[in-house]
PDB file of C-alpha atoms in Angstrom:
ATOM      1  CA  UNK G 594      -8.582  36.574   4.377  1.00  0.00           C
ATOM      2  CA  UNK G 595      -9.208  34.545   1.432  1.00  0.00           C
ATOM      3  CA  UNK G 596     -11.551  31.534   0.686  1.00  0.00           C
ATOM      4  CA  UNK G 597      -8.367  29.479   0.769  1.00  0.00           C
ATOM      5  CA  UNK G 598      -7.892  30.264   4.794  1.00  0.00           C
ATOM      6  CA  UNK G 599     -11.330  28.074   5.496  1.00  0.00           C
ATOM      7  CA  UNK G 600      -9.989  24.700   4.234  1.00  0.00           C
ATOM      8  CA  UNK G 601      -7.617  22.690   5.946  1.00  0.00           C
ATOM      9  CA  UNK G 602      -8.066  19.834   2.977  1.00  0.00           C
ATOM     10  CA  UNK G 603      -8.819  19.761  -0.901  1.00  0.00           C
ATOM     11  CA  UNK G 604     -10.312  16.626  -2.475  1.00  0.00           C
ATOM     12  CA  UNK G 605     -10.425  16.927  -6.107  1.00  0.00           C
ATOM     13  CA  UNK G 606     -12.403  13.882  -8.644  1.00  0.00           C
ATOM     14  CA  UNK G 607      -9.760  12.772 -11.033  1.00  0.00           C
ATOM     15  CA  UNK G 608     -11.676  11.647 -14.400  1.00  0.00           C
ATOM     16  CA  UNK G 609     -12.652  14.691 -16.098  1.00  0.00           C
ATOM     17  CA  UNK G 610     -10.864  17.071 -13.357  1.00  0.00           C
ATOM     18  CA  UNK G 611      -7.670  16.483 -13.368  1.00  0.00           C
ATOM     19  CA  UNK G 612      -7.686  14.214 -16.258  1.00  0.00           C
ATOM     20  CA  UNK G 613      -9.527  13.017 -19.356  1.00  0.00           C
ATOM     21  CA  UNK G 614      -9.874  10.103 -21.943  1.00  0.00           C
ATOM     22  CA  UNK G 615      -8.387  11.116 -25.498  1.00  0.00           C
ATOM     23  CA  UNK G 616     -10.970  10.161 -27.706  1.00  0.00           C
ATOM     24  CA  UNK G 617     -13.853   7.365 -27.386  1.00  0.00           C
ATOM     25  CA  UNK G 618     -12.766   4.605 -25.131  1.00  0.00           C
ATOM     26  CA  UNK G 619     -14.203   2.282 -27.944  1.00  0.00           C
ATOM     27  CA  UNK G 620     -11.429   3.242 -30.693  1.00  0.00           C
ATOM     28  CA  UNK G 621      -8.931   1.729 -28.333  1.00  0.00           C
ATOM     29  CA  UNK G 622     -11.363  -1.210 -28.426  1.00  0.00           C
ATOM     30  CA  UNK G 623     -11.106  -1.512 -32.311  1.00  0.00           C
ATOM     31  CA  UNK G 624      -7.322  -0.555 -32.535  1.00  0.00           C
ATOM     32  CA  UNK G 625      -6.677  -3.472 -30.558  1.00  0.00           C
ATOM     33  CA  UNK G 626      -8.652  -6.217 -32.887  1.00  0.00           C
ATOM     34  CA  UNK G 627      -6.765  -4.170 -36.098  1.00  0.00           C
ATOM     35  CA  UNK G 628      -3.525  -4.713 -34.475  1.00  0.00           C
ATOM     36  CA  UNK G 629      -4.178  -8.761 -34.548  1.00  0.00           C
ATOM     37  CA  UNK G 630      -5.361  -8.443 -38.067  1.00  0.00           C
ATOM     38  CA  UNK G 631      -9.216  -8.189 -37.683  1.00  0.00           C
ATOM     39  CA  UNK G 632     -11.602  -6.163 -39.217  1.00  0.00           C
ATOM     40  CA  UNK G 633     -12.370  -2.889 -37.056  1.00  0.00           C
ATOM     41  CA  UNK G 634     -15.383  -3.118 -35.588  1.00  0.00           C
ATOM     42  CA  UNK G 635     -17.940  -0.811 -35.604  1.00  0.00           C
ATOM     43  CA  UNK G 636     -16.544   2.167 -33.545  1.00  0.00           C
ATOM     44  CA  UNK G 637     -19.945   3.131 -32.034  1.00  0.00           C
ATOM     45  CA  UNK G 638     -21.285  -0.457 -31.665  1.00  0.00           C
ATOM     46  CA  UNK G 639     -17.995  -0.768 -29.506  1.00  0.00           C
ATOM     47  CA  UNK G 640     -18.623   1.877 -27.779  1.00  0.00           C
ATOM     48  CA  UNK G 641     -22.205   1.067 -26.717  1.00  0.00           C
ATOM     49  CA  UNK G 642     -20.918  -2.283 -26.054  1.00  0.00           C
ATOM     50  CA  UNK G 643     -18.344  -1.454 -23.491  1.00  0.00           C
ATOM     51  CA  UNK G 644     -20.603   0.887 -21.698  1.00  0.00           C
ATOM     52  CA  UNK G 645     -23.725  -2.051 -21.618  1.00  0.00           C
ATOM     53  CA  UNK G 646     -20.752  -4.573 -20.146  1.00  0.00           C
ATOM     54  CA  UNK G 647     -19.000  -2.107 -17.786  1.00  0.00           C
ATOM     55  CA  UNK G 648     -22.097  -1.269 -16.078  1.00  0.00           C
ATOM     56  CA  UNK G 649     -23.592  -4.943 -15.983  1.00  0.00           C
ATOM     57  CA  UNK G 650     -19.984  -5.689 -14.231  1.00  0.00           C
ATOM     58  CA  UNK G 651     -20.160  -2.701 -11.486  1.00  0.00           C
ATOM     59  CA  UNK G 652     -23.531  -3.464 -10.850  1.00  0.00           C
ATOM     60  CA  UNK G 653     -22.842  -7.692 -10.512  1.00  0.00           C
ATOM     61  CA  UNK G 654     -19.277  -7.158  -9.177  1.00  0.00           C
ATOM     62  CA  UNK G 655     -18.909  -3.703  -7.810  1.00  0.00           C
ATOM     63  CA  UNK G 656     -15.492  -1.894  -7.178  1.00  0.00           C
ATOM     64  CA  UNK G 657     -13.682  -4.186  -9.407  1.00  0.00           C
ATOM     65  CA  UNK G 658     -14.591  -7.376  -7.811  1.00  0.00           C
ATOM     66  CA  UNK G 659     -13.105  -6.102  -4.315  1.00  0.00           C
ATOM     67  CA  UNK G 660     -15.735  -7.937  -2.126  1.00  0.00           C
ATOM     68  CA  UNK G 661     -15.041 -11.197  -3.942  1.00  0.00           C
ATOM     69  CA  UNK G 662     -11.435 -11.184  -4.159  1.00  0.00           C
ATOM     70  CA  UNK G 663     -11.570 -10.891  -7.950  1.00  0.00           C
ATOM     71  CA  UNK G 664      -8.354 -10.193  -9.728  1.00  0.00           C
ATOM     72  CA  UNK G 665      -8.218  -7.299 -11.476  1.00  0.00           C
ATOM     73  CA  UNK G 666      -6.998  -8.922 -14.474  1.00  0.00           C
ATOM     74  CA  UNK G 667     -10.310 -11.219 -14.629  1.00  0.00           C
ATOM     75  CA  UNK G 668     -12.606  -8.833 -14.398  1.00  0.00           C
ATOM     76  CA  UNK G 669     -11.544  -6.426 -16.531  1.00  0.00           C
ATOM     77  CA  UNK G 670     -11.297  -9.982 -19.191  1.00  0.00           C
ATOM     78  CA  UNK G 671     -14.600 -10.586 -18.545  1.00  0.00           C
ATOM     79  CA  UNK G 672     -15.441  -7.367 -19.340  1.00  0.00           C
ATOM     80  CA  UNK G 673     -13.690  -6.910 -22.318  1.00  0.00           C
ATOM     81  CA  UNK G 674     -14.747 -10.299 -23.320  1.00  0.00           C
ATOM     82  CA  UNK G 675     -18.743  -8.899 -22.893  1.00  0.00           C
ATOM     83  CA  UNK G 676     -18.344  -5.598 -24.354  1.00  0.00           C
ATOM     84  CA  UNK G 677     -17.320  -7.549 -27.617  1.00  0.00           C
ATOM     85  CA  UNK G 678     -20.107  -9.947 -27.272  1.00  0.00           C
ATOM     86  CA  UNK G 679     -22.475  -6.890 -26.571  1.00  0.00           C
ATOM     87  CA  UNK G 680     -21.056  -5.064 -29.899  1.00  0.00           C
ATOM     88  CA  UNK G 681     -21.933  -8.105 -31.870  1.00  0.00           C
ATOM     89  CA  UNK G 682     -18.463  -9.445 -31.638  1.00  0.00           C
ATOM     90  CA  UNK G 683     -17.415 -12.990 -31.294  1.00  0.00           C
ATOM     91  CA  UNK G 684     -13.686 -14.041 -30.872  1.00  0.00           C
ATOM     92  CA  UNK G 685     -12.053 -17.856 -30.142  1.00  0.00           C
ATOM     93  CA  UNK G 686     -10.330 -17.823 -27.218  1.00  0.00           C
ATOM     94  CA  UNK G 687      -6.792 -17.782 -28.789  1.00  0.00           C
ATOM     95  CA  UNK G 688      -7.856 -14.624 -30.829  1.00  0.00           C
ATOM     96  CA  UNK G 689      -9.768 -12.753 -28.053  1.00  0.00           C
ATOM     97  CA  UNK G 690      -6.498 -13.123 -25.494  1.00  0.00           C
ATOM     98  CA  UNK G 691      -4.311 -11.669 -27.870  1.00  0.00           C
ATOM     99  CA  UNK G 692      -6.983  -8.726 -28.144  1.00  0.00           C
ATOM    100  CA  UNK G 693      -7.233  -8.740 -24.603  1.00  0.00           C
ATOM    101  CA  UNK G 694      -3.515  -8.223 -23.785  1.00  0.00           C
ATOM    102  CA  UNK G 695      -3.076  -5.506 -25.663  1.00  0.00           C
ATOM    103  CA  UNK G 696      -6.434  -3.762 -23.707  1.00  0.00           C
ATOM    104  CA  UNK G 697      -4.955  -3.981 -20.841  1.00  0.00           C
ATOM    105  CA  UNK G 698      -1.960  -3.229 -21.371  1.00  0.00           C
ATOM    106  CA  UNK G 699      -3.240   0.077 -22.721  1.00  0.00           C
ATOM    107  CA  UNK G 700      -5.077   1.254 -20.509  1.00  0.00           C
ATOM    108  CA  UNK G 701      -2.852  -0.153 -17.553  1.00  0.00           C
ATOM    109  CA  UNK G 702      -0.678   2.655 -19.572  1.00  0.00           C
ATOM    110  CA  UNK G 703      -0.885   6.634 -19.512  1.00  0.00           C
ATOM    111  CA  UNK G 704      -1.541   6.556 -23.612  1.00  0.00           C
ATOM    112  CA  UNK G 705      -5.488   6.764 -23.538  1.00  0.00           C
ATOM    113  CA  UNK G 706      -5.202   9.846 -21.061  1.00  0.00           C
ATOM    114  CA  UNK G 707      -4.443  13.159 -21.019  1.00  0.00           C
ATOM    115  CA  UNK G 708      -3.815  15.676 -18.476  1.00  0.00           C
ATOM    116  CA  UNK G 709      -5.630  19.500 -18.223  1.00  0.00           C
ATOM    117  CA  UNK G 710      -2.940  21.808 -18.548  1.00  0.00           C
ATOM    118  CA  UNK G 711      -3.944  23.437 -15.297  1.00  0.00           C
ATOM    119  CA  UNK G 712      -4.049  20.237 -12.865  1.00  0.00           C
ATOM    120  CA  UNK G 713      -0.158  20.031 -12.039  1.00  0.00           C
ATOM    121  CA  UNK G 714       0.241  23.860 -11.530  1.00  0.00           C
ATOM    122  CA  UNK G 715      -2.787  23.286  -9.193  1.00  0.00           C
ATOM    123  CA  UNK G 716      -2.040  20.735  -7.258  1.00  0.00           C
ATOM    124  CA  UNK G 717       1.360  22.075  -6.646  1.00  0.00           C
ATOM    125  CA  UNK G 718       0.386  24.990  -6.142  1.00  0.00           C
ATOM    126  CA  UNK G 719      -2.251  24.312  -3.126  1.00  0.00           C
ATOM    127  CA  UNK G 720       0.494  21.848  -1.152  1.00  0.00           C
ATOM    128  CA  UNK G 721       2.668  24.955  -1.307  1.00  0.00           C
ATOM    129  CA  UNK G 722       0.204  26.703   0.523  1.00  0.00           C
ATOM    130  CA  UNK G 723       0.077  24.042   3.015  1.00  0.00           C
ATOM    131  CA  UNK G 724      -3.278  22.253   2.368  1.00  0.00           C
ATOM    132  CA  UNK G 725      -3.053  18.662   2.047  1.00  0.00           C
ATOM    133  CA  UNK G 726      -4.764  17.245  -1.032  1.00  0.00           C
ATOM    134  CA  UNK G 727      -6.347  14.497  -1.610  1.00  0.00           C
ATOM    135  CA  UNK G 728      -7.496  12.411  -4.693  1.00  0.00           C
ATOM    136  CA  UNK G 729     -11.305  10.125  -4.307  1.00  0.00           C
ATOM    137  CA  UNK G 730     -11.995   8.312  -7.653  1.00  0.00           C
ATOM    138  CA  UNK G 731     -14.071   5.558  -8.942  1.00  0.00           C
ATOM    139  CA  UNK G 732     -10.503   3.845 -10.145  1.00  0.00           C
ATOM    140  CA  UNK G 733      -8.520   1.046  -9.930  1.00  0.00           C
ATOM    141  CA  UNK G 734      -5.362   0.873  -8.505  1.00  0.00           C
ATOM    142  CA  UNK G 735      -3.316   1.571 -11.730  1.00  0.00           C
ATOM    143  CA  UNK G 736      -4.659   4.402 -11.817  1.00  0.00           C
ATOM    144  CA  UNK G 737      -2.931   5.574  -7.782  1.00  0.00           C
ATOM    145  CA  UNK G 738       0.333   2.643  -8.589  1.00  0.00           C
ATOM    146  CA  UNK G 739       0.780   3.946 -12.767  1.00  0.00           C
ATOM    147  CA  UNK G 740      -1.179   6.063 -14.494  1.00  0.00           C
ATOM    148  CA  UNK G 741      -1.067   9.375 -12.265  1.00  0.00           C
ATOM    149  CA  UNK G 742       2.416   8.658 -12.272  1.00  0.00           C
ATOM    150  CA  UNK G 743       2.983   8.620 -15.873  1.00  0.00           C
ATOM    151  CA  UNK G 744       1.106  11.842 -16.271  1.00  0.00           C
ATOM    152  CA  UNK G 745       3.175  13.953 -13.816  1.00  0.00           C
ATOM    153  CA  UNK G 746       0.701  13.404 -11.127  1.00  0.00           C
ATOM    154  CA  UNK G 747       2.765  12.136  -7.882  1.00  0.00           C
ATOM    155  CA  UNK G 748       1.939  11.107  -4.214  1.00  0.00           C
ATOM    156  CA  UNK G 749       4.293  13.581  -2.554  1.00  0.00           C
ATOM    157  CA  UNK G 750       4.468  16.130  -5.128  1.00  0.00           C
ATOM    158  CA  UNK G 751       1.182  16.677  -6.233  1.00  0.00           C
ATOM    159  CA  UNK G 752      -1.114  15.274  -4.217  1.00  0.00           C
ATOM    160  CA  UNK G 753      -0.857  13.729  -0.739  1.00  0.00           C
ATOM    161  CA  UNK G 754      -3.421  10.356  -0.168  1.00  0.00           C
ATOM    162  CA  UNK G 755      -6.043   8.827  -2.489  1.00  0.00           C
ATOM    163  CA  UNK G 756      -8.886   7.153  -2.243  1.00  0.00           C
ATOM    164  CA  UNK G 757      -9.637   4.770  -4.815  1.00  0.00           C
ATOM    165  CA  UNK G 758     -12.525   2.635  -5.106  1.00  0.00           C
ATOM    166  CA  UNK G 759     -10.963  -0.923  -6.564  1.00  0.00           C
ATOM    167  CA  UNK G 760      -8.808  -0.686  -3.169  1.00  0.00           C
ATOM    168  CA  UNK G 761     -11.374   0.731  -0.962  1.00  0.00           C
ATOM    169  CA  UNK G 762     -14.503  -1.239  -2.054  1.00  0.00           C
ATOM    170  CA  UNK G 763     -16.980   1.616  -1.595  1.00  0.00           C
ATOM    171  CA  UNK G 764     -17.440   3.509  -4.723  1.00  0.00           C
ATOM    172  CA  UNK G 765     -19.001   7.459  -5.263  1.00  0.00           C
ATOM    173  CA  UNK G 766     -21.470   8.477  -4.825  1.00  0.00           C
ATOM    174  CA  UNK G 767     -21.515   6.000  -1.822  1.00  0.00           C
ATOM    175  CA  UNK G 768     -20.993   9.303   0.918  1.00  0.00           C
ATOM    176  CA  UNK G 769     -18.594   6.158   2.879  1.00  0.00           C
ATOM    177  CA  UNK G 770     -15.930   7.238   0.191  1.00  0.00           C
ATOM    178  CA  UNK G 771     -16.111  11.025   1.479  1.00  0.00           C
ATOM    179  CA  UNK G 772     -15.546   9.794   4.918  1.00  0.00           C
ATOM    180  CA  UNK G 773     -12.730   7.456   4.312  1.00  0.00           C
ATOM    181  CA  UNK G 774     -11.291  10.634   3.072  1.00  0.00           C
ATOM    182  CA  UNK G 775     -11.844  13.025   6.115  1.00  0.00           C
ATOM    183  CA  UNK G 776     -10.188   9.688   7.931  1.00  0.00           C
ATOM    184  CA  UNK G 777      -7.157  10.147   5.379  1.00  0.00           C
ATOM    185  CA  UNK G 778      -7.088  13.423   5.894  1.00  0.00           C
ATOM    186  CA  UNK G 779      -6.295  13.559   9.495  1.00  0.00           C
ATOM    187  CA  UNK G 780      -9.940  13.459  10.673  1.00  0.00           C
ATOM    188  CA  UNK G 781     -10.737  16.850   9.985  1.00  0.00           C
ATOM    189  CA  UNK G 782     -13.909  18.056  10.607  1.00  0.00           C
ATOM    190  CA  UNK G 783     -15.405  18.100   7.302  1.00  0.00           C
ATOM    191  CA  UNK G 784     -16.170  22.055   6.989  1.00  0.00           C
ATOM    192  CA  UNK G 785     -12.632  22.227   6.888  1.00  0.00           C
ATOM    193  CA  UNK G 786     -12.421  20.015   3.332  1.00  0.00           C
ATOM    194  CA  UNK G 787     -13.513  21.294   0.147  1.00  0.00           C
ATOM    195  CA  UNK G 788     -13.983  18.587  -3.041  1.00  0.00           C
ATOM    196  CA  UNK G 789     -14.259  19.778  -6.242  1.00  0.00           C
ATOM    197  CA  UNK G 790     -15.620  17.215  -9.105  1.00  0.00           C
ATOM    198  CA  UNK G 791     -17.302  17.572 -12.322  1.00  0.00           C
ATOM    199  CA  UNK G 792     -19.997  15.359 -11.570  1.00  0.00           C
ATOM    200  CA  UNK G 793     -23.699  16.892  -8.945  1.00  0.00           C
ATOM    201  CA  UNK G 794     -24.708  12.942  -8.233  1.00  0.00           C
ATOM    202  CA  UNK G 795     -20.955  11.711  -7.659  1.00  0.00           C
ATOM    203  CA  UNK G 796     -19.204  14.640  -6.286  1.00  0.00           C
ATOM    204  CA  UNK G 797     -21.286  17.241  -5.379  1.00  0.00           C
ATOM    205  CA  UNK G 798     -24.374  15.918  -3.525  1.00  0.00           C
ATOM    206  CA  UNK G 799     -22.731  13.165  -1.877  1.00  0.00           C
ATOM    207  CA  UNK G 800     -19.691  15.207  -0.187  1.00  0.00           C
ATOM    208  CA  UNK G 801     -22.295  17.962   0.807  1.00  0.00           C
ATOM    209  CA  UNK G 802     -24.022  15.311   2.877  1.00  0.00           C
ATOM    210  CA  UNK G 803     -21.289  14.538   4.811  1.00  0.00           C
ATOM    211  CA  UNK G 804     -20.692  18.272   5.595  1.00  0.00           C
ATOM    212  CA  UNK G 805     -17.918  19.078   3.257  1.00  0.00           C
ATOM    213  CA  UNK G 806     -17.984  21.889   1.120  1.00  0.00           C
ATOM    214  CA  UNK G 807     -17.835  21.287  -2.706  1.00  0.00           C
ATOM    215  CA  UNK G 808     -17.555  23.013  -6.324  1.00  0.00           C
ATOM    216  CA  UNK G 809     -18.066  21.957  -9.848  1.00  0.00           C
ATOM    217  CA  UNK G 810     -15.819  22.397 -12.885  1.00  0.00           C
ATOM    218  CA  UNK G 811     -17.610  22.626 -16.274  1.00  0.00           C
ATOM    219  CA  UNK G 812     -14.726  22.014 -18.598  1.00  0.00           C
ATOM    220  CA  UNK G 813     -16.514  20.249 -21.696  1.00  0.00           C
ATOM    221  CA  UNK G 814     -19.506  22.681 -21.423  1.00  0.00           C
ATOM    222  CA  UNK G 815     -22.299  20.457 -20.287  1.00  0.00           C
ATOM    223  CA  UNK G 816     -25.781  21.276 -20.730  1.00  0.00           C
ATOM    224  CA  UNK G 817     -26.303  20.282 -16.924  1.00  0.00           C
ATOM    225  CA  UNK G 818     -24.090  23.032 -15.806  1.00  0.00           C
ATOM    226  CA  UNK G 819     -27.516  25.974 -15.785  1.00  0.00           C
ATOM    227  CA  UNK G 820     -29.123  23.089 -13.528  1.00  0.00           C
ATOM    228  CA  UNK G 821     -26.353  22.834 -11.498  1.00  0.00           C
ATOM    229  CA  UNK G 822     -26.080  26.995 -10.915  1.00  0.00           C
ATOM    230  CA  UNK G 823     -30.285  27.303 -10.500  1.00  0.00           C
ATOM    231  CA  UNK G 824     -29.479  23.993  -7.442  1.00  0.00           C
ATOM    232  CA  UNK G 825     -26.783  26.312  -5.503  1.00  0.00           C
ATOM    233  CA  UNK G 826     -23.782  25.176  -7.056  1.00  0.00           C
ATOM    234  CA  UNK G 827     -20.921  26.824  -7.575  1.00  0.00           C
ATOM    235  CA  UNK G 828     -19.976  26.164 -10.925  1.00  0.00           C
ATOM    236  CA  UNK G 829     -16.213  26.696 -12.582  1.00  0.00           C
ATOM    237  CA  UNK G 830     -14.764  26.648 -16.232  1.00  0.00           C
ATOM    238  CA  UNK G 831     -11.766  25.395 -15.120  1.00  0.00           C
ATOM    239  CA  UNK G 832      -8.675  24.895 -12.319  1.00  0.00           C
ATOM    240  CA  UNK G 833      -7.195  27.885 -13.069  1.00  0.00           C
ATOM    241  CA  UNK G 834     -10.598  29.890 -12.341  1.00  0.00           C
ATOM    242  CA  UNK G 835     -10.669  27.881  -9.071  1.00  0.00           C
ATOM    243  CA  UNK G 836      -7.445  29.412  -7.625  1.00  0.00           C
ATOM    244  CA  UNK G 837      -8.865  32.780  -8.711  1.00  0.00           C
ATOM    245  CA  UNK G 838     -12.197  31.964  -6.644  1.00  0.00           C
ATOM    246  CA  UNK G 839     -10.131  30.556  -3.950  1.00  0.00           C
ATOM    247  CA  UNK G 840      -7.837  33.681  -3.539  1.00  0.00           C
ATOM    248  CA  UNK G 841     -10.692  35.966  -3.407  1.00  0.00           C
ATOM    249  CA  UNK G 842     -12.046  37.642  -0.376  1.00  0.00           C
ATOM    250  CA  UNK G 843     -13.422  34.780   1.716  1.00  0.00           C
ATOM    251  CA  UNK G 844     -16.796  37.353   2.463  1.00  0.00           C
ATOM    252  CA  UNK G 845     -17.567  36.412  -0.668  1.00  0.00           C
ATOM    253  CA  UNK G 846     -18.244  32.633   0.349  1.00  0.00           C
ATOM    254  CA  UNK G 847     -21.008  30.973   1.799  1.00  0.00           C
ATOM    255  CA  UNK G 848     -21.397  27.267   1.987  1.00  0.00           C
TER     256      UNK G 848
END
């Protein structure tokens, strides 16, 4: 009997699990203004900006404006439109849409993300064992309707619901999320699901206090990682070191 045999259902994050960013999410920032033929802006000012406006906008409008009603086009102008402001970057209105457009565009795109070699062969891999798999992410829904998609990552194929927060309005580490996904997954009792994340206050804590069972990958090396071990965690280079845990001796597992 393996580990495997004790889950009926895998959840698995998707930023920084199955996926990443390629490069700073500001460069795309400061591509865009070159590409209208302005000055780059400074690529760490950017940066800083977009993180100072993102968070002012999840905290004011949370879930991408799902309570309100807000397009996701809007927000993600305003947004944009702060980050700039926040970076010490001021646009007319003519200017800034052009900017704007080719944003979101991007990023409505697969181009800014790449996929770990590992996640397909996973995924696959775990529906052919008959586990059903499931996706919870702090995403919009180009990320479930394009993205994924783009990157080889299919409803069907390799994975078999999602939750995403911009179509869900709860958002991680909100434990609601973990439970919309034990509804998804048939209602199964929630020792039965295992979620693996890269993240203790989105992923880990919150789906252990719902009762699920849960794992950590440490891809980028994170100086957090000894802190998670010393808390209980079980902590994981990679996806291809989870199947390896997963396939051994289920003895050697204790919640």
């Amino acid at each position: 009997m393996s580990i495997l045999t004790k889950f009926l259902c895998i959840t698995l994050d998707v930023t920084g699990t199955l996926i990443a960013y390629k490069g700073e999410l500001g460069d795309y920032y400061c591509m865009a203004a070159k590409a209208v033929g302005l000055p780059c802006p400074d690529y760490k000012r950017m940066h800083e900006g977009f993180k100072l406006a993102y968070t002012d906008m999840a905290r004011k409008h949370p879930c991408f404006g799902y309570a309100e009603k807000i397009p996701n086009h809007e927000w993600w102008k305003t947004c944009v439109r702060d980050s700039f402001v926040k970076a010490g970057y001021e646009y007319d209105e003519e200017t800034f849409e052009k900017i704007f457009r080719r944003i979101y565009a991007t990023f409505g795109s697969a181009a800014p993300y790449s996929i770990f070699p590992d996640s397909q062969p996973f995924l696959r891999w775990l529906r052919s064992t008959g586990v059903t798999v499931g996706l919870i992410s702090n995403a919009e829904y180009r990320y479930r309707d394009v993205i994924l998609p783009a990157l080889g990552l299919n409803q069907g194929s390799e994975w078999d619901f999602g939750v995403f927060s911009g179509l869900e309005g709860v958002e991680k580490p909100d434990p609601k999320i973990y439970k919309i996904a034990l509804e998804r997954a048939g209602n199964v009792a929630p020792e039965e699901v295992l979620h693996i994340g890269d993240s203790m206050r989105k992923d880990f804590i919150p789906a252990r206090s719902v009762g699920m069972n849960a794992i950590l990958l440490d891809r980028f090396k994170t100086a957090d990682a000894e802190s998670w071990r010393q808390s209980g965690a079980t902590v994981l280079p990679d996806l291809n070191a989870t199947k390896d845990w997963l396939t051994s001796p289920s003895d050697s597992f204790s919640p």
